Amino acid sequence: MPSRKKSPTIYDVAKLSGVSISTISRVLNAPDKVNSETHKRVMNAIDQLGFVPRAEARARALQNTDRIGVLTPFFTAPSFVQRLRGVASALSKANYELVIYPVDSMDHLQGYISSIPLMRNIDGLIIMSLSLGDQDAQRLFNNGMETVLIEYSHPDLNSILIDDQHGGRLVAEHLVGKGHKIVAFLGDIEPPERFAIHPVKSRLAGFVQGLSEAGLSLPKAYIRSCPYTQNESRQAALELLTLPKPPTAIFAGSDFQALSVMKVARQLNIKIPDDLAVVGFDDIDVADHVDLTTIRQHLDESGRLAAEILLARISEHDRPLQHINLPLNLIERMTG
Amino acid sequence: MPSRKKSPTIYDVAKLSGVSISTISRVLNAPDKVNSETHKRVMNAIDQLGFVPRAEARARALQNTDRIGVLTPFFTAPSFVQRLRGVASALSKANYELVIYPVDSMDHLQGYISSIPLMRNIDGLIIMSLSLGDQDAQRLFNNGMETVLIEYSHPDLNSILIDDQHGGRLVAEHLVGKGHKIVAFLGDIEPPERFAIHPVKSRLAGFVQGLSEAGLSLPKAYIRSCPYTQNESRQAALELLTLPKPPTAIFAGSDFQALSVMKVARQLNIKIPDDLAVVGFDDIDVADHVDLTTIRQHLDESGRLAAEILLARISEHDRPLQHINLPLNLIERMTG
DNA sequence: TGCTAAACTGAAAGTGCTTTCAGAAAACAC
DNA sequence: GTGTTTTCTGAAAGCACTTTCAGTTTAGCA
């Protein structure tokens, strides 16, 4: 039988220690303003009863929840996880809780956006890789919900961006520098999800631009659009590598898809990097593991930064908005 | 200037629609008990004002929060992420929020355990791969905090386990069946974290047992204990593969470490699976990507199941406790 | 028309804490 | 011994809902 004795309230402590509830509260929230004798007596009572202030009640009175929310699609994809890791590390230092709202449909997103700012059950919001209508942004702003956008921007909200196009160009320059003449691209250029943003297109655009600046072109046949999934990526890689004139380098729109390319290459007995160079994008943990050359976009850091900006704004509402552009670097490993 | 007009309360709605606040509440929580005419008027006012009940206030009055917490170490390691994915998928169906408490020290764990059940800011708790003192388990139980343990068990709380030792034996049987005579093990057998549980030891034990049943032994030199990190794993793999009589098969305690083994093998130009078989444990997403033979422990499913059990117990407190044992299967792919 | 049952309503109490504010007690100076 | 600070204290008013319960309407029926 669960001895579900309801936990003690501030009143119980007050009764036991013979003072009023406000004194208890003061002992907890402003200890220096309480007689040290009383303080001791109250603390004894608290220990004796095992009293812990109820979080919801506290939040109600305090108007803050010590909780921040993260709105994210694909929340278990490696790149998102790493952002989340950054967020979590910054938050746990500051004793904030992390609430995750996984978004996997437009409805989902709309539902969250319309209720979150009003429910007031979080102090701040981080929105990852989701495109936000102007209305929604306004709504967040008008309701005074502190928000940081990652991979998207809006003039009224903080944002952290990377220059995907520039990243694409970096890859082009790198491959050109290595002497490649026939290159290919593989990535999720036409994703079906309307709620998420799609940086891969920009990566390709930058790639094409970088190539053309070096006098190289990227014919249609050397661009494969394929979803993030493993099978489709492998299929696309296979098609690229079995072209009459196969590419000597492939740029994959994400590290995960680069893995697929590497796998197919192994199956075809194509040597990496001798016969084929592979470059990814993101620099997820696994990239290091498999020695993948890739564009590092400081995923952990973007999350940490987002959290820090948010916390700063929460404690000082009138701090200026920040629009940060995170740098990209090419990390050269073994694959190209 | 953020037009921080404070959002409307139930009182505003009451005033506008000319009824009392309780009627508003009833319209929201028991619509069928309200005159349809009134109902319409109230809904109009709600829409007009854009009213949304404040979550904290609601939680206070209702005594439930529609929020469940997950206590987890290493929360961004792939296997934990996949469990989390399972949890999230089950929760979002039921409209519950997911709060993550990352644990990275004993103090952290103690802090959470001692305040969470009393703060009452979650309705239920999932504890992943953390060893729970009897006191703490009692505390959760006594305070009526519904809890599901994963990878750990306690008679008073729900639990989901896998039989790591059996998993180890499966690997042994598989490798023996393939005719391997000299095998090795690599894994994090002596982890420093006191707060987390360490299933790898059991995996090794089962492995050894399975081997010895087939008349094979596993000499000390063929067992490398090394932390989860990449560098250390690679070092250990290197040592194993450069033994005078190198093993023809390596069982890694986790998929992530199996990746390191594969990498080193490639560097040494050792062909997988011809010259070396590699078997991992967990079956994380990447395992499929790199075609790693491994033990599947249904990570997503364990999370989903935990969430479902929790939700069931929350809605019916007197449902019996569940102690579930999840099956393991060997998934044979290309590496062994 | 009068009576009863059914359907609905709103005042008020409860939820557990923070914080303000007026006033009491103690300490100090003269 | 009075006046003035300084330091504490506790009653009470929020905070924004839900829910109970007594009371009022309305409808139905003979």
XYZ file of C-alpha atoms (C1' of nucleotides) in Angstrom:
732
model
C 0.000 0.000 0.000
C 1.617 3.238 -1.097
C 1.688 5.327 2.065
C 0.691 8.299 -0.029
C 0.979 10.787 2.784
C 0.745 14.096 1.028
C 3.935 16.039 1.240
C 4.272 18.888 3.731
C 3.410 22.447 2.748
C 4.789 25.693 3.899
C 1.967 25.814 6.435
C 3.107 22.639 8.101
C 6.568 24.057 8.459
C 5.149 27.279 9.864
C 3.125 25.414 12.428
C 5.998 23.226 13.514
C 8.457 26.074 13.838
C 5.950 28.464 15.396
C 6.285 31.312 12.905
C 4.170 32.515 10.033
C 4.411 31.222 6.518
C 5.925 34.414 5.258
C 8.858 33.894 7.531
C 9.381 30.459 6.071
C 9.346 31.950 2.641
C 11.803 34.572 3.692
C 14.135 32.001 5.183
C 14.131 30.329 1.784
C 14.286 33.367 -0.458
C 16.087 36.003 1.571
C 17.867 34.251 4.413
C 19.876 37.312 5.377
C 16.759 39.177 6.384
C 15.849 36.725 9.071
C 17.049 36.445 12.629
C 19.650 33.725 12.728
C 17.948 32.087 15.667
C 14.640 31.908 13.814
C 16.448 30.824 10.711
C 17.869 27.849 12.502
C 14.546 26.865 13.982
C 12.856 27.045 10.599
C 15.559 25.057 8.893
C 15.216 22.385 11.517
C 11.519 22.144 10.888
C 12.123 22.010 7.156
C 14.595 19.193 7.533
C 12.405 17.368 9.955
C 9.434 17.490 7.618
C 11.410 17.035 4.420
C 9.704 20.075 3.020
C 10.294 21.106 -0.586
C 8.429 24.026 -2.132
C 5.992 22.877 -4.786
C 7.311 24.010 -8.151
C 3.985 24.863 -9.739
C 2.891 26.971 -6.834
C 6.181 28.730 -6.815
C 5.953 29.352 -10.539
C 2.484 30.774 -10.105
C 3.520 33.275 -7.535
C 6.867 34.067 -9.085
C 5.652 34.301 -12.650
C 8.609 32.393 -13.877
C 9.139 28.722 -14.290
C 12.881 28.156 -14.591
C 12.109 26.116 -17.624
C 12.900 26.729 -21.227
C 11.431 24.998 -24.225
C 12.965 23.760 -27.428
C 10.818 23.418 -30.492
C 12.508 21.086 -32.924
C 11.822 18.816 -35.889
C 13.605 15.477 -36.348
C 14.726 15.803 -32.807
C 16.701 12.609 -32.833
C 18.691 13.261 -35.984
C 22.342 13.537 -34.987
C 22.705 17.183 -35.842
C 19.714 18.141 -33.740
C 20.864 16.032 -30.872
C 24.159 17.835 -30.847
C 22.465 21.195 -30.759
C 20.353 19.938 -27.928
C 23.461 18.848 -26.122
C 24.760 22.387 -26.316
C 21.492 23.766 -25.032
C 21.384 21.297 -22.185
C 24.893 22.043 -21.062
C 24.197 25.761 -20.850
C 20.890 25.259 -19.092
C 21.982 22.836 -16.476
C 24.605 25.276 -15.324
C 21.894 27.843 -14.787
C 19.524 25.371 -13.166
C 16.934 25.550 -15.844
C 14.861 22.633 -16.968
C 14.735 21.604 -20.581
C 11.371 20.878 -22.168
C 11.352 19.368 -25.614
C 8.524 19.853 -28.060
C 9.057 17.525 -30.987
C 7.486 18.916 -34.140
C 6.543 16.528 -36.872
C 3.817 18.268 -38.716
C 2.620 21.682 -39.638
C -0.320 21.251 -37.277
C 1.986 20.371 -34.489
C 3.984 23.494 -35.032
C 0.931 25.703 -35.237
C -0.500 24.164 -32.122
C 2.637 24.812 -30.150
C 3.161 28.302 -31.437
C -0.330 29.388 -30.620
C -0.475 28.011 -27.115
C 3.067 28.199 -25.816
C 3.402 31.955 -25.518
C 0.132 32.211 -23.639
C 0.275 29.176 -21.433
C 3.316 30.713 -19.835
C 4.722 27.422 -18.768
C 8.174 28.222 -20.000
C 10.353 31.295 -19.590
C 11.918 31.163 -23.006
C 11.868 29.336 -26.273
C 14.460 28.048 -28.694
C 13.176 27.219 -32.144
C 15.370 25.034 -34.276
C 15.288 24.817 -38.033
C 11.650 25.698 -38.326
C 10.298 28.322 -40.621
C 8.155 30.726 -38.748
C 5.376 32.725 -40.339
C 5.462 36.427 -39.772
C 2.226 36.189 -37.830
C 3.692 33.631 -35.496
C 6.833 35.614 -34.938
C 4.714 38.642 -34.157
C 2.695 36.610 -31.754
C 5.756 35.487 -29.865
C 7.107 38.993 -29.813
C 3.837 40.589 -28.757
C 3.356 38.176 -25.938
C 6.815 38.923 -24.703
C 8.018 35.368 -25.071
C 11.786 35.476 -25.260
C 12.829 33.458 -28.278
C 15.964 32.432 -30.101
C 15.750 31.107 -33.624
C 18.342 28.719 -34.980
C 18.785 28.406 -38.738
C 16.072 30.924 -39.343
C 15.755 34.577 -38.677
C 13.213 37.252 -38.037
C 13.878 40.906 -37.260
C 11.942 40.796 -33.995
C 13.585 37.717 -32.540
C 17.105 36.632 -31.701
C 18.647 34.382 -34.273
C 21.645 32.206 -34.931
C 22.452 31.471 -38.520
C 25.062 29.816 -40.610
C 25.839 30.669 -44.183
C 24.987 27.432 -45.931
C 25.776 28.856 -49.303
C 29.228 29.807 -48.174
C 29.650 26.294 -46.841
C 28.836 24.896 -50.258
C 31.377 27.179 -51.803
C 34.034 26.061 -49.328
C 33.530 22.512 -50.474
C 33.774 23.508 -54.107
C 36.992 25.383 -53.497
C 38.453 22.490 -51.588
C 37.648 19.943 -54.251
C 38.797 22.196 -57.049
C 42.007 22.736 -55.163
C 42.503 18.998 -55.038
C 42.276 18.883 -58.792
C 38.872 17.288 -59.190
C 37.194 17.898 -62.517
C 34.091 15.738 -62.361
C 32.179 16.223 -59.165
C 28.689 15.384 -58.006
C 26.182 16.387 -55.384
C 23.793 14.266 -53.403
C 21.308 15.645 -50.912
C 17.777 16.279 -49.809
C 16.974 19.239 -52.006
C 13.246 18.736 -52.288
C 12.074 17.706 -48.858
C 8.355 17.346 -48.373
C 8.110 18.896 -44.940
C 6.710 22.356 -45.148
C 7.290 23.196 -41.516
C 11.055 22.719 -41.470
C 13.626 24.812 -43.213
C 15.819 23.366 -45.889
C 19.383 24.538 -45.868
C 20.524 21.886 -48.292
C 19.360 23.850 -51.304
C 21.621 26.724 -50.301
C 24.517 24.371 -49.800
C 24.065 23.131 -53.326
C 23.715 26.652 -54.682
C 26.980 27.686 -53.070
C 28.617 24.547 -54.336
C 27.513 25.226 -57.907
C 28.605 28.817 -57.633
C 32.013 27.869 -56.299
C 32.498 25.369 -59.072
C 31.503 27.751 -61.808
C 33.897 30.343 -60.461
C 36.608 27.762 -61.078
C 35.297 27.127 -64.539
C 33.619 23.845 -63.675
C 29.993 23.005 -64.222
C 27.662 20.616 -62.465
C 25.418 18.938 -65.025
C 21.961 17.784 -63.967
C 23.006 14.164 -64.121
C 25.516 14.808 -61.375
C 22.975 16.203 -58.978
C 20.880 13.643 -57.176
C 18.044 14.788 -54.993
C 17.136 12.173 -52.460
C 15.526 12.066 -49.026
C 17.489 11.713 -45.859
C 16.731 8.021 -45.545
C 19.379 5.442 -45.896
C 17.973 3.397 -48.722
C 17.264 6.323 -50.950
C 20.647 7.823 -50.289
C 22.367 4.594 -51.157
C 20.365 4.271 -54.329
C 21.293 7.790 -55.347
C 24.938 7.200 -54.558
C 24.881 4.031 -56.578
C 23.464 5.869 -59.563
C 26.109 8.538 -59.340
C 28.946 6.077 -59.063
C 27.781 3.998 -61.977
C 27.490 6.875 -64.394
C 29.407 6.401 -67.655
C 31.823 9.028 -66.439
C 31.601 8.666 -62.672
C 32.538 11.637 -60.494
C 35.846 11.676 -58.669
C 34.299 13.577 -55.786
C 30.885 13.673 -54.186
C 29.590 16.386 -51.899
C 26.783 15.119 -49.699
C 24.341 17.607 -48.258
C 24.669 16.079 -44.808
C 27.133 13.864 -43.014
C 24.574 11.153 -42.643
C 24.153 10.922 -46.362
C 27.892 11.025 -46.832
C 27.970 7.812 -44.828
C 25.727 6.215 -47.391
C 27.986 7.321 -50.183
C 30.967 5.838 -48.411
C 29.177 2.601 -47.919
C 28.207 2.238 -51.557
C 31.722 3.118 -52.615
C 33.061 0.333 -50.458
C 30.609 -2.094 -51.963
C 31.707 -1.100 -55.468
C 35.276 -1.463 -54.372
C 35.938 2.188 -55.049
C 38.807 3.405 -52.929
C 38.334 6.470 -50.786
C 39.959 8.938 -51.161
C 42.078 7.665 -54.039
C 39.308 6.940 -56.506
C 36.629 9.011 -54.854
C 36.567 11.932 -52.497
C 33.588 12.343 -50.190
C 32.760 15.523 -48.342
C 29.877 15.921 -45.939
C 28.252 18.779 -44.086
C 27.582 19.277 -40.354
C 30.474 17.558 -38.637
C 28.390 15.342 -36.432
C 30.147 13.098 -33.927
C 30.223 10.162 -36.277
C 32.068 12.166 -38.906
C 35.143 12.081 -36.759
C 34.595 8.413 -36.108
C 34.639 7.488 -39.748
C 37.175 10.149 -40.678
C 34.883 12.050 -42.949
C 35.994 15.332 -44.447
C 33.209 17.768 -43.833
C 32.041 21.289 -43.133
C 31.913 21.949 -39.435
C 29.002 24.042 -38.358
C 29.627 24.019 -34.618
C 26.424 22.295 -33.692
C 27.031 22.071 -29.966
C 28.114 25.652 -29.897
C 25.008 26.868 -31.688
C 22.863 25.262 -29.034
C 24.935 26.565 -26.176
C 24.913 30.037 -27.635
C 21.181 29.999 -28.164
C 20.650 29.056 -24.552
C 23.017 31.704 -23.302
C 21.379 34.445 -25.322
C 18.018 33.338 -24.076
C 19.070 33.299 -20.456
C 20.619 36.718 -20.808
C 17.447 38.148 -22.292
C 15.306 36.531 -19.652
C 17.251 38.140 -16.882
C 17.452 41.482 -18.668
C 14.506 41.972 -20.936
C 15.811 45.099 -22.512
C 19.034 43.724 -23.819
C 19.315 44.239 -27.541
C 18.345 41.478 -29.903
C 21.193 39.412 -31.256
C 21.543 38.123 -34.776
C 24.558 35.898 -34.860
C 26.261 34.363 -37.807
C 28.271 31.304 -36.907
C 31.383 30.594 -38.977
C 31.883 27.440 -40.994
C 35.152 25.625 -41.504
C 36.137 22.774 -43.679
C 37.594 19.958 -41.608
C 39.866 17.883 -43.730
C 40.027 14.272 -42.679
C 40.667 11.150 -44.715
C 37.892 11.058 -47.249
C 38.823 13.915 -49.478
C 8.866 48.574 -27.687
C 7.370 45.145 -27.011
C 3.652 45.837 -26.567
C 3.667 43.519 -23.605
C -0.056 43.660 -23.040
C -0.627 40.961 -20.521
C -2.686 38.142 -21.898
C -6.344 37.842 -20.958
C -7.433 35.801 -17.980
C -10.547 33.856 -17.327
C -11.936 36.962 -15.647
C -11.684 39.000 -18.793
C -13.569 36.363 -20.683
C -16.207 36.239 -17.970
C -16.687 39.968 -18.086
C -16.938 40.108 -21.845
C -19.388 37.262 -22.115
C -21.410 38.314 -19.093
C -21.190 35.117 -17.093
C -19.172 34.017 -14.105
C -15.701 32.558 -14.303
C -16.881 29.138 -13.309
C -19.048 29.003 -16.356
C -16.046 29.751 -18.505
C -14.192 26.957 -16.853
C -17.090 24.640 -17.417
C -17.321 25.565 -21.066
C -13.688 24.538 -21.334
C -13.715 21.448 -19.164
C -17.228 20.092 -19.431
C -18.886 21.672 -22.461
C -21.860 19.330 -22.399
C -23.000 20.711 -19.089
C -23.488 24.198 -20.431
C -26.387 25.739 -22.308
C -25.465 25.761 -25.953
C -26.411 29.404 -26.271
C -24.123 30.371 -23.416
C -21.501 28.091 -24.762
C -21.493 29.933 -28.038
C -21.321 33.314 -26.372
C -18.413 32.241 -24.223
C -16.529 30.740 -27.125
C -16.975 33.955 -29.018
C -15.494 35.936 -26.177
C -12.628 33.455 -25.904
C -11.844 33.760 -29.575
C -12.185 37.498 -29.502
C -9.747 37.818 -26.629
C -7.473 35.042 -27.757
C -7.724 33.547 -24.327
C -5.634 30.504 -23.402
C -5.669 29.091 -19.876
C -2.354 29.584 -18.161
C -0.681 26.231 -17.761
C 0.808 26.784 -14.329
C -2.447 27.937 -12.857
C -4.241 25.043 -14.405
C -1.657 22.620 -13.103
C -2.006 24.061 -9.626
C -5.725 23.629 -9.496
C -5.741 20.316 -11.312
C -2.853 18.796 -9.411
C -1.439 17.374 -12.583
C 0.910 18.870 -15.062
C 0.689 16.810 -18.253
C 4.402 16.636 -18.155
C 6.709 13.720 -17.641
C 10.383 13.799 -16.813
C 13.280 11.710 -18.010
C 16.331 11.352 -15.849
C 19.228 10.248 -17.990
C 23.005 10.184 -18.099
C 24.934 10.751 -21.339
C 21.765 12.007 -22.856
C 23.261 12.611 -26.241
C 24.878 9.235 -26.710
C 23.148 7.523 -29.603
C 21.595 4.765 -27.585
C 20.039 7.213 -25.154
C 18.802 9.400 -27.938
C 17.000 6.488 -29.467
C 15.325 5.618 -26.215
C 14.315 9.229 -25.907
C 12.875 9.073 -29.377
C 10.661 6.219 -28.284
C 9.564 8.113 -25.207
C 8.805 11.230 -27.200
C 6.742 9.409 -29.762
C 4.550 7.865 -27.102
C 4.171 11.108 -25.199
C 3.318 13.365 -28.057
C 0.409 11.117 -28.919
C -0.924 11.614 -25.435
C -0.218 15.328 -25.389
C 2.326 15.175 -22.672
C 5.374 17.377 -22.479
C 8.822 15.908 -22.168
C 11.233 17.347 -19.629
C 14.801 16.172 -19.704
C 17.038 16.116 -16.678
C 20.581 15.392 -17.782
C 22.544 13.677 -15.057
C 26.278 13.965 -15.092
C 27.270 13.502 -11.542
C 26.250 11.768 -8.407
C 25.288 15.101 -6.882
C 23.125 15.893 -9.820
C 21.294 12.642 -9.443
C 20.822 13.064 -5.724
C 19.598 16.596 -6.203
C 17.015 15.565 -8.724
C 15.845 12.548 -6.828
C 15.331 14.464 -3.653
C 13.453 17.367 -5.108
C 11.573 15.997 -8.084
C 9.038 13.877 -6.262
C 8.155 16.744 -3.972
C 8.189 19.643 -6.346
C 5.353 17.960 -8.153
C 6.155 19.564 -11.419
C 5.888 16.361 -13.358
C 3.295 13.615 -13.340
C 5.685 10.771 -13.869
C 9.332 9.899 -14.170
C 11.410 7.685 -16.402
C 14.858 6.875 -15.112
C 17.331 5.572 -17.629
C 20.401 3.541 -16.847
C 20.894 5.001 -13.427
C 21.405 2.981 -10.325
C 19.001 3.970 -7.660
C 19.675 3.537 -3.983
C 17.035 1.745 -2.008
C 16.364 4.937 -0.063
C 15.730 6.881 -3.221
C 13.453 4.254 -4.665
C 11.533 4.263 -1.397
C 11.295 7.986 -1.556
C 9.811 7.950 -5.015
C 7.424 5.235 -4.046
C 6.352 6.873 -0.799
C 5.694 10.147 -2.468
C 3.533 8.440 -4.999
C 5.664 9.485 -7.935
C 4.929 7.110 -10.766
C 8.236 5.850 -12.074
C 9.590 3.534 -14.713
C 13.166 2.329 -14.523
C 15.065 1.353 -17.646
C 18.080 -0.929 -17.346
C 17.650 -1.116 -13.608
C 15.051 -2.590 -11.370
C 13.526 -2.231 -7.980
C 10.623 -4.196 -6.554
C 8.563 -1.097 -5.831
C 8.880 0.530 -9.250
C 8.114 -0.430 -12.823
C 11.101 -1.586 -14.757
C 12.274 -2.506 -18.225
C 15.327 -4.663 -18.477
C 17.362 -6.500 -21.014
C 19.483 -9.522 -20.355
C 22.932 -8.225 -21.173
C 24.562 -11.451 -20.227
C 22.377 -13.358 -22.626
C 23.319 -10.824 -25.292
C 26.956 -11.565 -24.716
C 26.290 -15.235 -25.045
C 24.449 -14.702 -28.315
C 27.533 -13.076 -29.722
C 29.728 -15.909 -28.536
C 27.463 -18.486 -30.118
C 27.360 -16.580 -33.358
C 31.101 -16.227 -33.612
C 31.715 -19.809 -32.604
C 29.218 -20.883 -35.240
C 31.235 -18.989 -37.806
C 34.282 -20.988 -36.870
C 36.251 -18.336 -35.046
C 38.840 -19.640 -32.632
C 40.657 -16.528 -31.503
C 38.296 -13.821 -30.405
C 38.634 -10.636 -28.405
C 36.541 -8.205 -26.426
C 36.731 -4.456 -26.206
C 34.524 -2.336 -24.024
C 34.044 0.014 -21.143
C 34.185 -2.469 -18.311
C 35.512 -0.189 -15.620
C 33.687 3.095 -16.055
C 34.334 5.734 -13.461
C 30.791 7.018 -13.133
C 29.224 5.773 -9.959
C 25.781 7.093 -10.764
C 25.222 5.183 -13.983
C 24.789 1.473 -14.409
C 27.264 -0.536 -16.375
C 25.786 -3.253 -18.470
C 28.993 -3.873 -20.381
C 30.424 -6.060 -17.654
C 27.481 -8.411 -17.984
C 27.878 -8.488 -21.735
C 31.435 -9.577 -21.314
C 30.495 -12.164 -18.704
C 27.929 -13.689 -21.027
C 30.423 -13.625 -23.835
C 33.033 -15.442 -21.803
C 30.483 -17.958 -20.638
C 29.244 -18.607 -24.160
C 32.787 -19.096 -25.366
C 33.712 -21.469 -22.617
C 30.628 -23.548 -23.286
C 32.040 -24.037 -26.755
C 35.404 -24.934 -25.351
C 37.021 -21.588 -26.116
C 38.720 -19.322 -23.659
C 39.256 -15.595 -23.589
C 42.717 -14.825 -22.242
C 43.300 -11.552 -20.420
C 45.321 -10.196 -23.306
C 42.271 -10.424 -25.513
C 40.128 -8.332 -23.240
C 40.681 -4.600 -23.479
C 38.904 -2.330 -21.081
C 38.643 1.177 -22.427
C 36.383 4.175 -21.994
C 33.681 5.057 -24.451
C 35.765 7.783 -26.064
C 36.987 7.500 -29.554
C 40.693 7.822 -29.008
C 40.868 5.292 -26.271
C 38.754 2.851 -28.191
C 40.975 3.168 -31.215
C 44.058 2.657 -29.118
C 42.582 -0.460 -27.583
C 41.526 -1.776 -30.984
C 44.991 -1.155 -32.296
C 46.520 -3.104 -29.469
C 44.232 -6.035 -30.049
C 44.855 -6.115 -33.774
C 48.608 -5.984 -33.417
C 48.869 -8.857 -30.969
C 51.263 -11.596 -32.058
C 48.259 -13.774 -32.697
C 45.582 -11.229 -33.564
C 41.939 -12.205 -33.056
C 39.783 -13.099 -36.031
C 36.764 -11.587 -34.363
C 36.170 -8.721 -31.967
C 33.096 -8.171 -29.873
C 32.724 -4.518 -28.899
C 30.641 -3.650 -25.864
C 28.784 -0.970 -27.769
C 28.164 -0.117 -31.399
C 30.013 3.119 -31.050
C 33.142 1.332 -30.018
C 32.645 -1.185 -32.783
C 32.943 1.753 -35.154
C 36.361 2.486 -33.752
C 37.416 -1.085 -34.260
C 36.257 -0.960 -37.864
C 38.159 2.206 -38.432
C 41.415 0.866 -37.080
C 40.985 -2.301 -39.083
C 40.651 -0.250 -42.235
C 43.763 1.672 -41.369
C 45.670 -1.563 -40.883
C 44.237 -2.803 -44.140
C 42.518 -5.652 -42.407
C 39.527 -6.774 -44.429
C 36.165 -6.973 -42.724
C 34.665 -9.536 -42.521
C 37.201 -11.757 -44.282
C 40.149 -11.159 -41.977
C 38.222 -9.812 -39.026
C 34.669 -10.075 -37.808
C 33.270 -7.211 -35.736
C 30.145 -7.440 -33.648
C 28.658 -4.579 -31.677
C 25.882 -4.170 -29.168
C 22.817 -1.886 -29.175
C 21.855 -1.607 -32.833
C 21.883 2.155 -32.996
C 20.882 3.850 -36.234
C 24.425 4.093 -37.465
C 24.887 0.354 -37.165
C 22.601 -0.150 -40.102
C 24.364 2.621 -41.972
C 27.744 1.004 -41.705
C 26.360 -2.519 -41.932
C 27.507 -3.558 -38.526
C 26.526 -6.942 -37.166
C 25.221 -6.343 -33.688
C 22.855 -7.239 -30.892
C 19.584 -5.373 -31.235
C 18.158 -4.224 -27.970
C 15.125 -2.383 -29.296
C 16.105 1.003 -27.982
C 13.196 2.938 -29.428
C 10.809 0.321 -28.200
C 12.155 0.418 -24.676
C 11.493 4.128 -24.514
C 8.066 3.865 -26.006
C 7.155 1.066 -23.658
C 8.387 2.978 -20.636
C 6.245 5.946 -21.573
C 3.208 3.806 -22.165
C 3.514 2.046 -18.854
C 3.926 5.357 -17.135
C 0.890 6.901 -18.789
C -1.181 3.870 -17.933
C -0.169 4.054 -14.289
C -0.822 7.757 -14.142
C -4.352 7.362 -15.339
C -4.972 4.312 -13.157
C -2.840 4.421 -10.075
C -3.755 0.975 -8.919
C -2.618 -0.897 -11.962
C -0.099 -3.543 -11.046
C 3.594 -2.829 -11.365
C 5.253 -4.126 -14.486
C 8.664 -5.666 -14.735
C 9.406 -6.234 -18.364
C 12.244 -8.110 -19.946
C 12.916 -7.036 -23.494
C 14.290 -9.656 -25.880
C 17.604 -9.363 -27.669
C 18.379 -10.540 -31.166
C 21.528 -10.785 -33.117
C 21.259 -8.825 -36.346
C 23.648 -10.227 -38.874
C 24.895 -7.678 -41.334
C 28.179 -7.473 -43.205
C 30.804 -7.254 -40.506
C 30.663 -10.725 -39.103
C -52.027 25.780 -12.253
C -49.137 23.626 -9.226
C -45.567 20.291 -8.422
C -41.309 17.775 -9.271
C -37.336 16.713 -11.693
C -33.773 18.137 -14.617
C -30.596 21.441 -16.183
C -27.930 25.049 -15.374
C -25.468 28.814 -12.855
C -22.277 31.567 -9.898
C -20.338 32.552 -5.280
C -16.849 30.844 -2.765
C -13.327 27.855 -1.209
C -9.253 25.624 -2.361
C -4.400 25.148 -4.529
C 0.818 26.668 -2.121
C 3.633 29.984 -2.571
C 5.664 35.250 -2.754
C 5.609 39.817 -1.417
C 3.998 44.039 0.422
C 3.093 46.732 4.244
C 2.052 48.230 8.646
C 3.357 47.647 12.930
C 6.092 45.521 16.942
C 10.313 44.870 19.190
C 14.892 45.795 20.015
C 18.838 48.729 19.880
C 20.885 53.000 20.158
C 21.681 57.918 21.052
C 20.852 61.842 23.668
C 13.386 58.190 29.964
C 12.110 59.731 25.557
C 12.820 59.828 20.605
C 14.687 57.707 16.575
C 16.422 54.092 13.875
C 16.955 49.577 12.606
C 15.518 45.016 12.249
C 11.986 41.578 12.114
C 7.624 39.770 11.767
C 2.972 38.089 10.256
C -1.573 39.168 8.245
C -3.324 39.598 3.976
C -3.518 40.235 -0.878
C -2.251 38.493 -4.921
C -1.339 34.675 -8.687
C -5.263 32.208 -12.370
C -7.492 28.532 -12.407
C -10.995 24.219 -10.909
C -14.706 22.405 -8.483
C -18.230 22.002 -5.128
C -22.575 23.130 -3.672
C -26.538 25.586 -2.833
C -29.691 27.924 -5.299
C -32.310 29.357 -9.560
C -34.542 28.432 -14.009
C -36.731 25.807 -17.045
C -39.301 21.996 -18.696
C -42.438 18.345 -18.156
C -46.425 16.465 -16.432
C -50.930 15.713 -14.340
